[in-house]
Amino acid sequence: MTERTERSEGREDMRGRHRMTALDLLDIDASLGEEEREIRAVVRRLVDDRVRPHVAGWYEDGQVPARELAREFGKLGLLGMHLTGYGCAGASAVAYGLACLELEAGDSGVRSLVSVQGSLAMYAIWRYGSEEQKQRWLPAMATGEAIGCFGLTEPDHGSDPASMATRARRDGDDWILDGAKMWITNAPIADVAVIWARTDDGVRGFAVPMDTPGVTAREIRRKMSLRASLTGEVVLDGVRLPADARLPEAVGLKAPLSCLTEARHGIVWGALGAARDCLETTLEYATTRTQFGRPLAGFQLTQAKLADMAVEWNKGLLLALHLGRLADAGSLRPAQVSVGKLNNVREALAIARQCRTILGANGVSGEYPIMRHANNLESVLTYEGTSEIHQLVIGQTLTGVSAFA
Ligand SMILES: Cc1cc2nc3c(=O)[nH]c(=O)nc-3n(C[C@H](O)[C@H](O)[C@H](O)COP(=O)(O)OP(=O)(O)OC[C@H]3O[C@@H](n4cnc5c(N)ncnc54)[C@H](O)[C@@H]3O)c2cc1C
């Protein structure tokens, strides 16, 4: 570990003691239940102990002990925590959201590990899999012994998955898969990939063990964002699968899209975690650094920035809580999740950039977490539907007119 990383660990630990003080301007905390607050506290402690002290180094090195973390997250019941049965915790959507917020206050990459495992890979199997597939994968995934990934995006097909080129064709009872999936979180260490492919009958999903002959995963390096997360390309070259590898209940593109709605709900909360860490760092910095004989926090221009950011953060949390309560009531609609993802990621990124200005030159230093969060949020802005795609979803809901193509 570098000297710089060790110094940054000390600073992040110190900041941890001052957290969650003035930011909750609206007493939103008071509307959380006892169990929700307890889950949040447990995840916050885990992030303080296991993520915060190391994450600057992981980010810098582009490496993360993902398997080790997954086992620890599994022990706490964080993997697939909002699912029921098969070793999953069956927590509320709000509790899951709060966990995502705390994880992303550590790092968006660490939250992505949990989101992809629980909301994409596990949810797909839980919602669309056969009983055998559930028994085979879910208990091991809930403990973190098995890692899952979710392959929808392709090198030439991102926002428009309906045009995917990966094909699955029948050969007797078997299926043969050919194609490539790109930008797949967790792929380099995954044991199972949920792969979406075009068949003669439309899009279908498959649970593909990563050790099946013909499957290769190559890590995507040189990312400038989400560096504490493993991302890969999955190539499928004549991959022969038995008939029971297909997720029997997944029919058409609406199946993978429903998984994305699940995961986006976590992002609505998670992005606020990254923003909170930026704000808390900045509040402490602005009250301790002096220029022109007074703390930065004493300048009206700085206070205007802080006030505007805190207002946006509180609005974002109200929005997340509202959507979480709708999810718990079973009435959350995809367009509503688009409102949350569009707003909260966009505002979190704006907050990170504004906080950066208040730290001056230190804002670009890896000794503080702000540039890391800002860079991470660039990926969060793009994955699980770009901002433009969510604008189109909302636009279609408002006007009844599709402007996608
Ligand atoms: C770090 C990281 C991890 C990821 N993890 C996963 C994963 O685990 N699984 C997975 O399947 N995918 C994953 N992705 C992929 C991600 O979901 C896609 O990058 C995303 O859907 C956008 O696709 P694209 O990058 O091909 O961009 P494109 O679709 O090529 O879009 C490029 C730009 O054009 C805009 N655009 C596209 N269509 C329209 C339109 N109709 N109107 C207006 N503007 C439009 C977009 O908004 C964007 O600004 C990940 C991506 C990243 C960066």
XYZ file of C-alpha atoms and ligand atoms in Angstrom:
458
model
C 0.000 0.000 0.000
C 1.366 3.425 -0.886
C 2.223 6.123 1.625
C -0.457 8.296 0.070
C -3.108 5.652 0.635
C -2.153 5.273 4.282
C -2.476 9.006 4.809
C -5.874 9.041 3.153
C -7.049 6.197 5.403
C -6.329 8.318 8.443
C -8.224 11.238 7.051
C -11.261 9.191 6.106
C -11.388 7.594 9.564
C -11.256 10.996 11.226
C -14.078 12.253 9.069
C -16.202 9.223 9.918
C -16.645 10.467 13.483
C -18.461 13.600 12.344
C -20.982 11.988 10.075
C -24.744 12.469 9.853
C -24.971 15.612 11.858
C -26.453 18.654 10.192
C -27.323 17.154 6.808
C -30.750 15.790 7.730
C -32.373 19.231 7.557
C -35.887 17.821 7.297
C -35.688 15.168 10.049
C -36.252 12.479 7.453
C -34.563 10.097 9.856
C -37.588 10.288 12.133
C -39.775 8.688 9.468
C -37.629 5.547 9.338
C -38.648 2.493 11.338
C -36.541 0.984 14.118
C -35.481 -1.993 12.004
C -34.593 0.221 9.058
C -32.333 2.331 11.273
C -30.729 -0.779 12.739
C -29.943 -2.229 9.318
C -28.509 1.113 8.268
C -26.296 1.247 11.352
C -24.976 -2.268 10.744
C -24.091 -1.517 7.115
C -22.535 1.807 8.083
C -20.284 0.049 10.600
C -19.302 -2.551 8.040
C -18.399 0.151 5.531
C -16.413 2.026 8.168
C -14.489 -1.119 9.104
C -14.055 -2.945 5.823
C -14.345 -0.429 2.998
C -13.376 3.070 4.076
C -9.869 2.232 5.305
C -8.903 0.519 2.024
C -11.009 1.913 -0.765
C -8.645 4.686 -1.875
C -5.991 2.023 -2.494
C -8.407 -0.308 -4.277
C -9.504 2.525 -6.509
C -5.963 3.578 -7.270
C -4.849 0.016 -8.034
C -8.023 -0.871 -9.961
C -8.399 -3.953 -7.764
C -10.886 -4.961 -5.121
C -11.082 -8.145 -3.006
C -14.585 -8.741 -4.318
C -14.931 -12.387 -3.260
C -13.816 -11.625 0.270
C -16.190 -8.656 0.476
C -19.038 -10.705 -0.958
C -18.616 -13.320 1.799
C -18.663 -10.602 4.451
C -21.705 -8.953 2.889
C -23.311 -12.396 2.698
C -22.756 -12.992 6.411
C -24.716 -9.818 7.123
C -27.515 -10.847 4.774
C -26.897 -8.012 2.292
C -26.906 -10.161 -0.854
C -30.411 -10.433 -2.249
C -31.551 -8.927 1.041
C -34.933 -7.789 -0.333
C -35.728 -11.267 -1.694
C -37.475 -13.985 0.304
C -36.565 -17.643 0.841
C -33.417 -19.494 -0.318
C -31.332 -17.926 2.459
C -32.315 -14.347 1.548
C -33.117 -11.870 4.306
C -36.555 -10.709 3.106
C -35.915 -7.105 4.146
C -38.079 -4.190 3.044
C -37.283 -2.171 -0.072
C -36.543 0.849 2.143
C -34.090 -1.162 4.255
C -32.413 -2.373 1.063
C -32.253 1.217 -0.188
C -30.647 2.397 3.047
C -28.067 -0.392 2.763
C -27.283 0.736 -0.803
C -26.882 4.317 0.435
C -24.411 3.278 3.121
C -22.468 1.017 0.748
C -22.172 3.762 -1.844
C -21.043 6.239 0.810
C -18.039 3.903 0.839
C -17.786 3.535 -2.932
C -20.138 3.135 -5.904
C -18.122 0.103 -7.042
C -18.728 -1.693 -3.765
C -22.446 -0.924 -3.968
C -22.407 -2.192 -7.572
C -21.047 -5.548 -6.395
C -24.048 -5.921 -4.103
C -26.593 -4.501 -6.583
C -25.548 -6.739 -9.457
C -25.415 -9.799 -7.242
C -28.771 -9.202 -5.513
C -30.930 -7.103 -7.805
C -29.786 -8.340 -11.192
C -28.360 -11.877 -11.034
C -30.199 -13.222 -7.971
C -33.441 -11.396 -8.747
C -33.473 -12.793 -12.310
C -33.123 -16.361 -11.005
C -35.517 -15.756 -8.085
C -38.195 -14.206 -10.303
C -37.820 -16.207 -13.525
C -35.883 -19.368 -12.643
C -37.052 -22.950 -12.110
C -37.105 -24.415 -8.590
C -33.929 -26.390 -9.453
C -32.150 -23.229 -10.633
C -33.181 -21.395 -7.464
C -31.979 -24.232 -5.230
C -28.749 -24.535 -7.135
C -27.753 -20.870 -7.136
C -29.619 -18.672 -4.669
C -28.446 -20.040 -1.290
C -24.799 -19.948 -2.434
C -25.245 -16.461 -3.873
C -26.902 -15.209 -0.678
C -23.839 -16.205 1.343
C -21.430 -14.818 -1.244
C -19.959 -18.250 -1.961
C -21.149 -17.938 -5.549
C -20.914 -14.694 -7.517
C -23.342 -13.765 -10.257
C -23.310 -11.330 -13.133
C -25.959 -10.087 -15.566
C -25.207 -9.878 -19.268
C -27.508 -7.656 -21.274
C -25.257 -4.986 -22.828
C -23.260 -5.927 -25.920
C -20.365 -4.220 -27.696
C -22.734 -2.817 -30.347
C -25.997 -2.677 -28.376
C -26.306 -0.698 -25.146
C -29.313 1.580 -24.712
C -31.204 -0.454 -27.297
C -31.067 -4.040 -25.981
C -33.971 -5.038 -28.246
C -31.460 -5.140 -31.094
C -29.126 -7.576 -29.294
C -27.034 -9.862 -31.494
C -26.370 -12.701 -29.031
C -28.304 -15.717 -30.240
C -29.534 -18.915 -28.634
C -30.591 -21.733 -30.980
C -31.934 -25.207 -30.270
C -29.867 -28.283 -31.044
C -32.044 -31.221 -30.026
C -32.932 -30.522 -26.397
C -29.838 -28.369 -25.885
C -29.311 -24.679 -26.483
C -26.276 -23.244 -28.291
C -25.327 -19.654 -27.387
C -23.137 -17.398 -29.530
C -22.349 -13.738 -28.957
C -20.617 -11.289 -26.646
C -21.677 -9.235 -23.644
C -19.782 -6.073 -22.738
C -19.335 -3.980 -19.588
C -20.512 -6.768 -17.325
C -20.015 -6.040 -13.611
C -18.556 -8.955 -11.588
C -17.937 -10.992 -14.783
C -14.206 -11.601 -14.166
C -14.956 -13.492 -10.927
C -18.474 -14.740 -11.598
C -19.561 -18.346 -11.122
C -22.812 -17.836 -13.005
C -23.932 -15.354 -15.641
C -27.535 -14.544 -16.404
C -27.287 -14.126 -20.171
C -30.013 -12.610 -22.326
C -30.123 -13.862 -25.898
C -32.353 -13.713 -28.950
C -34.137 -16.942 -29.906
C -36.603 -17.695 -32.712
C -39.336 -16.902 -30.159
C -37.861 -13.619 -28.883
C -35.534 -12.718 -26.002
C -34.901 -15.421 -23.394
C -32.677 -15.645 -20.315
C -30.168 -18.377 -19.416
C -28.295 -19.218 -16.225
C -24.851 -19.966 -17.613
C -22.185 -21.503 -15.349
C -19.025 -19.578 -16.158
C -16.979 -22.792 -16.396
C -19.067 -24.046 -19.335
C -16.809 -24.745 -22.362
C -16.939 -21.810 -24.804
C -17.479 -19.121 -22.123
C -14.612 -16.696 -21.562
C -14.489 -13.563 -19.429
C -11.918 -10.863 -20.025
C -11.473 -8.046 -17.540
C -11.924 -4.521 -18.879
C -8.998 -2.480 -17.634
C -8.114 1.239 -17.775
C -11.517 2.377 -16.514
C -11.294 5.875 -15.087
C -14.482 5.304 -13.116
C -15.746 2.537 -10.828
C -12.169 1.308 -10.435
C -13.017 -0.553 -7.219
C -15.348 -2.802 -9.206
C -14.530 -5.649 -11.587
C -15.992 -5.268 -15.070
C -15.617 -7.665 -17.947
C -16.508 -8.808 -21.421
C -18.165 -12.232 -21.681
C -17.668 -14.080 -24.965
C -19.981 -16.991 -25.773
C -18.582 -19.203 -28.501
C -20.795 -22.162 -29.336
C -21.740 -22.593 -25.683
C -23.803 -25.763 -25.309
C -26.320 -25.694 -22.475
C -28.897 -28.252 -21.379
C -32.564 -27.366 -21.853
C -32.929 -26.641 -18.145
C -30.405 -23.768 -18.283
C -33.117 -21.492 -19.674
C -34.998 -19.377 -17.112
C -38.453 -20.812 -17.812
C -40.520 -17.823 -16.710
C -38.526 -15.171 -18.605
C -40.390 -14.338 -21.804
C -39.364 -11.333 -23.880
C -37.367 -8.203 -23.159
C -39.644 -7.204 -20.320
C -37.909 -9.840 -18.157
C -34.430 -8.231 -18.160
C -36.043 -4.778 -18.019
C -37.876 -5.755 -14.819
C -34.531 -6.776 -13.279
C -33.140 -3.358 -14.194
C -36.090 -1.669 -12.468
C -35.171 -3.593 -9.297
C -31.546 -2.523 -9.485
C -32.355 1.099 -10.331
C -34.314 1.434 -7.140
C -31.082 0.669 -5.247
C -29.248 3.269 -7.322
C -31.829 5.943 -6.445
C -30.635 5.506 -2.847
C -27.036 4.609 -3.512
C -26.151 7.789 -5.393
C -27.198 9.768 -2.324
C -24.576 7.868 -0.319
C -21.774 9.056 -2.599
C -23.193 12.585 -2.419
C -23.435 12.425 1.379
C -19.809 11.409 1.699
C -18.821 14.346 -0.526
C -20.965 16.749 1.514
C -19.685 15.567 4.869
C -16.094 15.781 3.700
C -16.752 19.276 2.398
C -18.546 20.503 5.510
C -15.613 19.470 7.627
C -13.087 20.917 5.212
C -14.919 24.226 4.871
C -15.182 24.704 8.608
C -11.507 23.955 9.267
C -9.643 25.552 6.351
C -9.152 29.295 6.542
C -8.446 31.815 3.790
C -8.511 35.599 4.125
C -8.528 35.058 7.898
C -11.778 33.086 8.143
C -13.001 29.553 7.503
C -14.168 28.829 3.960
C -17.568 28.088 5.518
C -17.762 31.743 6.601
C -17.949 33.046 3.028
C -21.471 33.659 1.781
C -20.627 32.162 -1.616
C -19.544 28.921 0.085
C -22.685 28.848 2.212
C -24.840 29.352 -0.866
C -23.192 26.295 -2.437
C -23.575 24.241 0.746
C -27.203 25.268 1.205
C -28.157 24.456 -2.389
C -26.431 21.078 -2.206
C -28.037 20.172 1.118
C -31.473 21.124 -0.251
C -30.963 18.868 -3.285
C -29.682 16.034 -1.110
C -32.692 16.209 1.208
C -35.085 16.375 -1.759
C -33.340 13.323 -3.193
C -33.729 11.421 0.061
C -37.434 12.273 0.248
C -37.818 11.013 -3.311
C -35.939 7.783 -2.519
C -38.029 7.201 0.587
C -41.253 7.821 -1.311
C -40.257 5.357 -4.044
C -39.093 2.841 -1.428
C -42.443 3.019 0.341
C -44.227 2.540 -3.022
C -42.022 -0.508 -3.671
C -42.919 -1.925 -0.256
C -46.583 -1.368 -1.043
C -46.060 -3.256 -4.327
C -47.126 -0.329 -6.499
C -43.839 1.114 -7.792
C -43.937 1.660 -11.562
C -40.862 1.672 -13.843
C -41.416 5.313 -14.908
C -41.391 6.324 -11.236
C -38.023 4.630 -10.801
C -36.832 6.572 -13.852
C -37.761 9.808 -12.056
C -35.651 8.736 -9.080
C -32.672 7.483 -11.063
C -32.585 10.517 -13.337
C -32.876 13.028 -10.511
C -30.764 11.446 -7.809
C -27.778 10.427 -9.920
C -27.765 13.746 -11.773
C -27.944 15.691 -8.504
C -25.373 13.474 -6.776
C -22.939 14.132 -9.597
C -23.641 17.884 -9.441
C -23.030 17.777 -5.674
C -19.734 15.908 -6.111
C -18.544 18.446 -8.681
C -19.570 21.405 -6.526
C -17.926 19.909 -3.420
C -14.788 19.516 -5.504
C -14.649 23.281 -6.005
C -14.854 23.958 -2.263
C -11.828 21.766 -1.604
C -9.829 23.693 -4.197
C -6.702 21.802 -5.244
C -7.312 19.197 -2.552
C -10.549 18.423 -4.368
C -8.605 16.710 -7.149
C -6.457 14.713 -4.731
C -6.978 11.016 -4.042
C -6.389 11.803 -0.380
C -9.993 12.956 -0.290
C -12.861 10.827 -1.619
C -14.575 13.484 -3.724
C -12.964 12.977 -7.118
C -13.349 9.203 -6.691
C -17.080 9.598 -6.043
C -17.467 12.060 -8.942
C -15.675 9.714 -11.322
C -17.732 6.758 -10.085
C -20.982 8.644 -10.558
C -20.149 9.069 -14.255
C -20.637 5.307 -14.614
C -23.734 5.339 -12.425
C -25.150 8.063 -14.692
C -24.659 5.768 -17.688
C -25.458 2.262 -16.478
C -28.936 0.921 -15.769
C -30.291 3.332 -18.385
C -28.571 6.596 -19.227
C -30.093 9.914 -18.162
C -31.306 10.420 -21.717
C -33.101 7.065 -21.711
C -34.838 7.947 -18.434
C -35.822 11.336 -19.870
C -37.374 9.461 -22.799
C -39.248 7.126 -20.435
C -40.622 10.108 -18.503
C -41.343 11.990 -21.730
C -43.318 9.047 -23.056
C -45.280 8.824 -19.809
C -46.113 12.524 -19.991
C -46.999 12.717 -23.665
C -47.976 9.219 -24.681
C -45.512 9.569 -27.563
C -42.400 7.364 -27.836
C -39.325 9.341 -28.887
C -36.832 6.470 -28.572
C -36.285 5.980 -32.283
C -18.857 0.434 -15.141
C -20.030 -0.109 -15.902
C -20.648 -1.282 -15.460
C -21.716 -1.833 -16.204
N -22.282 -3.012 -15.788
C -23.207 -3.629 -16.587
C -23.706 -4.926 -16.256
O -23.391 -5.492 -15.208
N -24.557 -5.535 -17.145
C -24.948 -4.954 -18.315
O -25.690 -5.566 -19.063
N -24.484 -3.707 -18.649
C -23.634 -3.042 -17.815
N -23.136 -1.792 -18.167
C -23.506 -1.216 -19.447
C -24.487 -0.070 -19.364
O -25.747 -0.498 -18.956
C -24.498 0.627 -20.733
O -23.254 1.282 -20.860
C -25.647 1.598 -20.918
O -26.870 0.915 -21.063
C -25.450 2.524 -22.121
O -25.118 1.797 -23.250
P -23.852 2.240 -24.151
O -22.690 2.441 -23.251
O -23.720 1.234 -25.234
O -24.213 3.650 -24.725
P -25.100 3.945 -26.046
O -26.373 3.181 -25.986
O -24.244 3.796 -27.245
O -25.449 5.489 -25.822
C -24.474 6.518 -26.031
C -25.159 7.870 -25.785
O -26.243 8.014 -26.694
C -27.444 8.273 -25.954
N -28.579 7.649 -26.616
C -28.738 6.360 -26.979
N -29.945 6.167 -27.523
C -30.580 7.356 -27.470
C -31.883 7.819 -27.866
N -32.803 6.986 -28.392
N -32.184 9.120 -27.671
C -31.286 9.961 -27.101
N -30.048 9.595 -26.715
C -29.715 8.313 -26.893
C -27.202 7.675 -24.595
O -28.036 8.259 -23.611
C -25.736 7.992 -24.382
O -25.614 9.325 -23.930
C -22.144 -1.181 -17.383
C -21.536 0.025 -17.783
C -20.512 0.563 -17.044
C -19.879 1.849 -17.497
